[in-house]
Short mmCIF file of C-alpha atoms in Angstrom, two decimals:
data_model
loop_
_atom_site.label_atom_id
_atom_site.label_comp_id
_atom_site.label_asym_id
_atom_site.label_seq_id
_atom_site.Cartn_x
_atom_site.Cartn_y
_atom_site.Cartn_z
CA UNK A 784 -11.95 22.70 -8.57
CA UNK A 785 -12.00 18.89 -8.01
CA UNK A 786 -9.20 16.49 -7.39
CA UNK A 787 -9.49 15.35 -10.51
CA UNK A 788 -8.87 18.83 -12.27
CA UNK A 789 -6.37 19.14 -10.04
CA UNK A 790 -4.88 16.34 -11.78
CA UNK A 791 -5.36 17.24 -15.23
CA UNK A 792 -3.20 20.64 -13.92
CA UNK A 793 -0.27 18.21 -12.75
CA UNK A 794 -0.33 15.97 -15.63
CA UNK A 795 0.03 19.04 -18.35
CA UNK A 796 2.76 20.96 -16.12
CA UNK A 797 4.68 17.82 -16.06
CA UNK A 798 4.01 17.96 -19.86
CA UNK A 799 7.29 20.36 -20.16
CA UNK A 800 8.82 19.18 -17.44
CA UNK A 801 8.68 22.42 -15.41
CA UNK A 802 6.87 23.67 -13.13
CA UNK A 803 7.08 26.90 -13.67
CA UNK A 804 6.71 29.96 -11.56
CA UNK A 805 3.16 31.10 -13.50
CA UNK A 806 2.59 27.28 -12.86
CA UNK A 807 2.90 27.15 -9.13
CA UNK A 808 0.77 30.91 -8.88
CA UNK A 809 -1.94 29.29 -10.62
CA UNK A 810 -1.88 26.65 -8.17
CA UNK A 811 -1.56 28.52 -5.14
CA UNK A 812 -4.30 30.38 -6.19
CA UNK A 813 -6.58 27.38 -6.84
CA UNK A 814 -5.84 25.76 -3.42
CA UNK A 815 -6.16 29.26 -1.25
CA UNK A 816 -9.89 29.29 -2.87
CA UNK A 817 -10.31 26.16 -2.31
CA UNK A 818 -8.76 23.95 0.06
CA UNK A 819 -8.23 20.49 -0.07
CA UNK A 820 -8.90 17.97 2.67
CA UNK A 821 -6.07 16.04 4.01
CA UNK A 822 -7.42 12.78 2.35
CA UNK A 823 -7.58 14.75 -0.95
CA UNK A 824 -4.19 16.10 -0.92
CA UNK A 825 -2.85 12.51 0.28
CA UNK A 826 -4.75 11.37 -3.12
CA UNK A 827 -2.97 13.94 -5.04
CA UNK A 828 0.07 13.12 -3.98
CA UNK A 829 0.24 9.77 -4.88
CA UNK A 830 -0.80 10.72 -8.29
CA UNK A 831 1.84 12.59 -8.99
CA UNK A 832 4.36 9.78 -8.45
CA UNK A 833 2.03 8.25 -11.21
CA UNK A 834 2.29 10.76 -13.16
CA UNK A 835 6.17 11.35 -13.31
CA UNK A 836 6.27 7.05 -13.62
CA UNK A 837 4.17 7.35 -16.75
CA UNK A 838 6.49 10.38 -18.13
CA UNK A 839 10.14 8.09 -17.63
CA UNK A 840 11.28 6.88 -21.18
CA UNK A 841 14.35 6.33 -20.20
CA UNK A 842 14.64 3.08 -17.85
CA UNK A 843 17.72 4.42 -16.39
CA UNK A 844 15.61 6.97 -14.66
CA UNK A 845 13.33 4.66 -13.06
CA UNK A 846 16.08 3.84 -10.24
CA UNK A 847 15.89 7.66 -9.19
CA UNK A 848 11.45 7.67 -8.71
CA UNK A 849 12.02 4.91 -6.92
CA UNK A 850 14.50 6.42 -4.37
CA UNK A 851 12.46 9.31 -4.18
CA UNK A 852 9.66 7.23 -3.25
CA UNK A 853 11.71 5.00 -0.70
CA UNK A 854 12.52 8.07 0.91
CA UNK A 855 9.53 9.53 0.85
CA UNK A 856 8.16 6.53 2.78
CA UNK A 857 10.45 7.27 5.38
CA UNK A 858 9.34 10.71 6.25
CA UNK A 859 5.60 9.64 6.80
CA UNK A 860 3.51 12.05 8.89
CA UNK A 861 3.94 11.68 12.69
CA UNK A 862 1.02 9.35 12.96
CA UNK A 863 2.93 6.86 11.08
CA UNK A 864 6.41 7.06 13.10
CA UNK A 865 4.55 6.61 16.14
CA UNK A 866 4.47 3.12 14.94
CA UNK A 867 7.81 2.75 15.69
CA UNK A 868 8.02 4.69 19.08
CA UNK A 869 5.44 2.61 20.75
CA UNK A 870 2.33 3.85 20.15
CA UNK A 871 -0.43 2.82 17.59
CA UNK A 872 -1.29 5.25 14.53
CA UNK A 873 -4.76 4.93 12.23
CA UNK A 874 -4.78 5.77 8.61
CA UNK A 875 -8.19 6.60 6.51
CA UNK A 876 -9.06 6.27 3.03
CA UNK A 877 -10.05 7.35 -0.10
CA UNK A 878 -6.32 8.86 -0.24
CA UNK A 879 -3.03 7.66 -0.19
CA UNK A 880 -2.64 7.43 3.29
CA UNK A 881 -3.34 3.95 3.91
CA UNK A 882 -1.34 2.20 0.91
CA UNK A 883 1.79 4.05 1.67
CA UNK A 884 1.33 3.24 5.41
CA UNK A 885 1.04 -0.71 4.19
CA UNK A 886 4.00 -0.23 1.49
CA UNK A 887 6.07 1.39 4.61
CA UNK A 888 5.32 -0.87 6.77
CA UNK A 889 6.81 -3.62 4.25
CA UNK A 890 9.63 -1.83 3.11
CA UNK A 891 10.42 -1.63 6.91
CA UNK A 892 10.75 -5.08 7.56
CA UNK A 893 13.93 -6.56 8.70
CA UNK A 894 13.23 -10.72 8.92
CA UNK A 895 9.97 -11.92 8.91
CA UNK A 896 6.58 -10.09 6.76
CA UNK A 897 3.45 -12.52 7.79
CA UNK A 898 0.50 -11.21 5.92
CA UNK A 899 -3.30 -12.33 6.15
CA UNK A 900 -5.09 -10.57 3.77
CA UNK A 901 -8.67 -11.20 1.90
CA UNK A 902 -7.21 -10.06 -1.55
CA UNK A 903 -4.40 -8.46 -3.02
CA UNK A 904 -4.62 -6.60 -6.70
CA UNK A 905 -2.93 -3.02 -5.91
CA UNK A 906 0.47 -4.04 -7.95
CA UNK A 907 1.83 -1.61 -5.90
CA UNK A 908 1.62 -2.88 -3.00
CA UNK A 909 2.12 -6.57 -4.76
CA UNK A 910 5.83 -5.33 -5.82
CA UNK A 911 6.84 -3.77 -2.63
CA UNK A 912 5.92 -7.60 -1.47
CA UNK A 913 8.27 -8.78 -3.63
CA UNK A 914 10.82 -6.83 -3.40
CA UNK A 915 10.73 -7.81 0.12
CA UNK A 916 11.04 -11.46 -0.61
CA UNK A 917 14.01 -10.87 -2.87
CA UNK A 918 15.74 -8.81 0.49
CA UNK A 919 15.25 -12.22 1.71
CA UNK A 920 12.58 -10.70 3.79
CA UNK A 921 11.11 -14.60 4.89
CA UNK A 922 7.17 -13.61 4.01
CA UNK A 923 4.48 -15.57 4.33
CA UNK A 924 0.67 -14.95 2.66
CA UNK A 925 -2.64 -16.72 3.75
CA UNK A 926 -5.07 -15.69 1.20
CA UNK A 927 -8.77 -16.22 0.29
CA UNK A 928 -9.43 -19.21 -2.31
CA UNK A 929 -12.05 -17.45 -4.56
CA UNK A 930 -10.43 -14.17 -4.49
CA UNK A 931 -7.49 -15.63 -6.33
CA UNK A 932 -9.80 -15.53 -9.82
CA UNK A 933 -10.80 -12.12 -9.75
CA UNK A 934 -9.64 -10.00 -12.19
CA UNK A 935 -6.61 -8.16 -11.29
CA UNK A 936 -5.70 -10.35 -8.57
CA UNK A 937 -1.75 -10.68 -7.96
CA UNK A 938 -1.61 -13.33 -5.62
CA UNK A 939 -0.32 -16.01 -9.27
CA UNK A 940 2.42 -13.19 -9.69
CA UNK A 941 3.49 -13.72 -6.16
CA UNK A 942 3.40 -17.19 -6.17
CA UNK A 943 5.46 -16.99 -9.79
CA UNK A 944 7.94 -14.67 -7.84
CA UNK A 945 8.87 -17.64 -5.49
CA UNK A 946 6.68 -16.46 -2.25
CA UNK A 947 5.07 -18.94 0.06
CA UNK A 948 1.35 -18.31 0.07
CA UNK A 949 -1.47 -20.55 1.48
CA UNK A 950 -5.49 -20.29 1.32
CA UNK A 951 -8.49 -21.67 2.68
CA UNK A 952 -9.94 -24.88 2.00
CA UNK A 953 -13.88 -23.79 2.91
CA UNK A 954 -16.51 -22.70 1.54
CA UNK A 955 -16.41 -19.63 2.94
CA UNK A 956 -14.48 -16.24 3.04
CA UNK A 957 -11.10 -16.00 4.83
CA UNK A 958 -11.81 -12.95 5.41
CA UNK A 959 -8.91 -11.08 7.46
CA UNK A 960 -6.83 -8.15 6.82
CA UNK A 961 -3.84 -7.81 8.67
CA UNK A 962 -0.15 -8.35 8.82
CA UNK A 963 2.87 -9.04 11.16
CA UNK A 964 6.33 -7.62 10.63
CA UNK A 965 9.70 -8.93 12.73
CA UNK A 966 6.74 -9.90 15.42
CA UNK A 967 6.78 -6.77 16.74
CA UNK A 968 4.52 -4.24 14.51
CA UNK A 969 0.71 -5.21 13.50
CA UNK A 970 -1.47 -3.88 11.01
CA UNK A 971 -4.80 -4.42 10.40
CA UNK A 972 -8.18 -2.74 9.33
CA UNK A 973 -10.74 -2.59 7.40
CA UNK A 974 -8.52 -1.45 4.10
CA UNK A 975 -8.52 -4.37 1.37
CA UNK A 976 -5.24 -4.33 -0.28
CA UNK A 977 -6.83 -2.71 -4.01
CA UNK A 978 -6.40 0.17 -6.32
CA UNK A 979 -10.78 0.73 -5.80
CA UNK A 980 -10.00 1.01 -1.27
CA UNK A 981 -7.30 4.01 -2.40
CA UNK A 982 -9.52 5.70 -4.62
CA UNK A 983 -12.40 5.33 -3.39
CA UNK A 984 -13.81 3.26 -0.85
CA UNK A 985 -13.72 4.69 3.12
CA UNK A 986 -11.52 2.55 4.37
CA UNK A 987 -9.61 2.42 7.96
CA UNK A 988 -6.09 0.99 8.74
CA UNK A 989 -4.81 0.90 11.97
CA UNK A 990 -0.61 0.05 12.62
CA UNK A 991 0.34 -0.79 16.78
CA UNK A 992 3.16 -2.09 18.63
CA UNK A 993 1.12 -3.48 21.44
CA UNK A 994 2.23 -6.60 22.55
CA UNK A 995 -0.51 -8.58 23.25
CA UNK A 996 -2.59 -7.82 20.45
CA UNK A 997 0.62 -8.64 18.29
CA UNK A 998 0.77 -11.98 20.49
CA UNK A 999 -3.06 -12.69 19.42
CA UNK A 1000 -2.32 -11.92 15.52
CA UNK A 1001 0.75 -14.32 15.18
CA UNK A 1002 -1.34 -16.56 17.53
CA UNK A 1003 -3.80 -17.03 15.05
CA UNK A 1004 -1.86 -16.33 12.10
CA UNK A 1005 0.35 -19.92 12.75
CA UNK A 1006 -3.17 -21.91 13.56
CA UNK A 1007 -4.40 -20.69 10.05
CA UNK A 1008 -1.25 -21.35 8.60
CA UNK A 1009 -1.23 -24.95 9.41
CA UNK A 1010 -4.71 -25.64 8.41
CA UNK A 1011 -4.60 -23.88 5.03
CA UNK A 1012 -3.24 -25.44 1.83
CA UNK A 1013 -0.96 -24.65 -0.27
CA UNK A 1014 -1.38 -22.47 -2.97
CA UNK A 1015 -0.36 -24.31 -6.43
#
C-alpha cells in the first residue's frame, strides 16, 4: 500500500470522527506488511493535520489544531533539539521533516527572524512568518525579484501583513536559502520554501549553532540587505 492509500484510509476514518479499534487493526496490519520509511511516515503525518484542518466547521475549534500543532513542534525528534544544545541537525525531504524543522525554527524565535530565501509559496510556512511578525518577532526577508510573479508566491501577502522584505536589483537569481534567528541558530539547505520541496522534491536542510558559520550568514545577510531594494 502507498502513502497515498494510506491517506485515503486517514481521510475516511476521520470521516466519523473515530478511529476505531477495527480502524487502528486494519492499520497495524497494513504497516507490519509493509513498512513505511521514515520520510514516508513524516509525510503522513503532516497530512493528517491537513486532514483534521479540512474537517473543522466550527472556527472555534481551529484554536485547539493549532495548539496541538505548536506543541507538536516542540517535541521534534532528537535531531532537531540538538539545535538547541549545540550541535547541528540535517533534515531530508520528500516528507515533513524539513517544513516543520523551518516552521520550528520560526516559532522559536525570541527577537530577531532574518531570512534569505529564493522563494516562498508554502502558506504554511508564510503564516508561521507572520505570526512571528505580529509577536513582534523584528523579521527581515531578502527575496528573489522574478520569483515574486510566480504563481503561488506569498511574498505580496507578507509584504500586505506589514513585514520588511527586500530583493535584488540584477538580472540574475538571488539565489540563497537560509535564515538567522536571535543570531544564534542558522538554517540553510538546499530545501526551497514550497508545497512541491515537501512532497516531492529530495531536498536537504541543515539547522547549526556554530558560531562562525552563523557570523558568515549575518555577515552577508546585512551586505545584501543594504544593496537590495525595497520591495513595493
Amino acid at each position: 500500500m502507498k502513502v497515498q492509500d494510506i491517506e485515503s484510509f486517514f481521510r475516511e476514518a476521520f470521516s466519523d470522527r473515530v478511529f476505531s479499534s477495527a480502524e487502528r487493526k486494519a492499520l497495524s496490519k497494513i504497516l507490519l506488511e509493509e513498512p513505511l520509511q521514515d520520510h514516508e511516515r513524516d509525510l503522513l503525518r503532516g497530512r493528517m493535520f491537513e486532514i483534521a484542518e479540512e474537517g473543522l466547521v466550527d472556527g472555534r475549534d481551529r484554536p485547539v489544531l493549532e495548539w496541538l500543532r505548536a506543541a507538536w513542534r516542540m517535541l521534534l525528534p532528537d535531531e532537531n533539539t540538538a539545535a538547541d544544545t549545540g550541535d547541528s541537525a540535517v533534515f531530508f525531504s520528500p516528507g515533513d521533516a524539513c517544513l516543520e524543522a523551518i516552521r520550528s525554527f520560526i516559532y522559536r524565535a525570541s527577537r530577531t527572524l532574518d531570512i534569505c530565501v529564493f522563494t516562498i509559496s508554502d502558506d504554511r510556512i508564510s503564516e508561521e512568518i507572520i505570526a512571528a511578525h505580529r509577536r513582534k518577532i523584528q523579521v527581515r526577508i531578502i527575496t528573489d525579484d522574478e520569483k515574486l510573479f510566480d504563481t503561488g508566491s506569498d511574498i505580496d501577502k507578507l509584504a500586505r501583513a506589514g513585514l520588511d522584505i527586500r530583493v535584488d536589483r540584477t538580472a540574475y537569481h538571488m539565489h540563497h536559502k537560509f535564515a538567522i534567528a536571535d543570531g544564534k541558530v542558522a538554517l540553510t539547505g538546499s530545501y526551497n520554501w514550497t508545497r512541491s520541496a515537501a512532497q516531492h522534491n529530495e531536498e536537504n536542510l541543515l539547522i547549526t549553532r556554530e558560531t562562525g558559520i552563523i557570523t558568515a550568514y549575518a555577515r552577508q545577510f546585512d551586505k545584501m540587505w543594504d544593496e537590495m531594494k525595497p520591495y513595493v
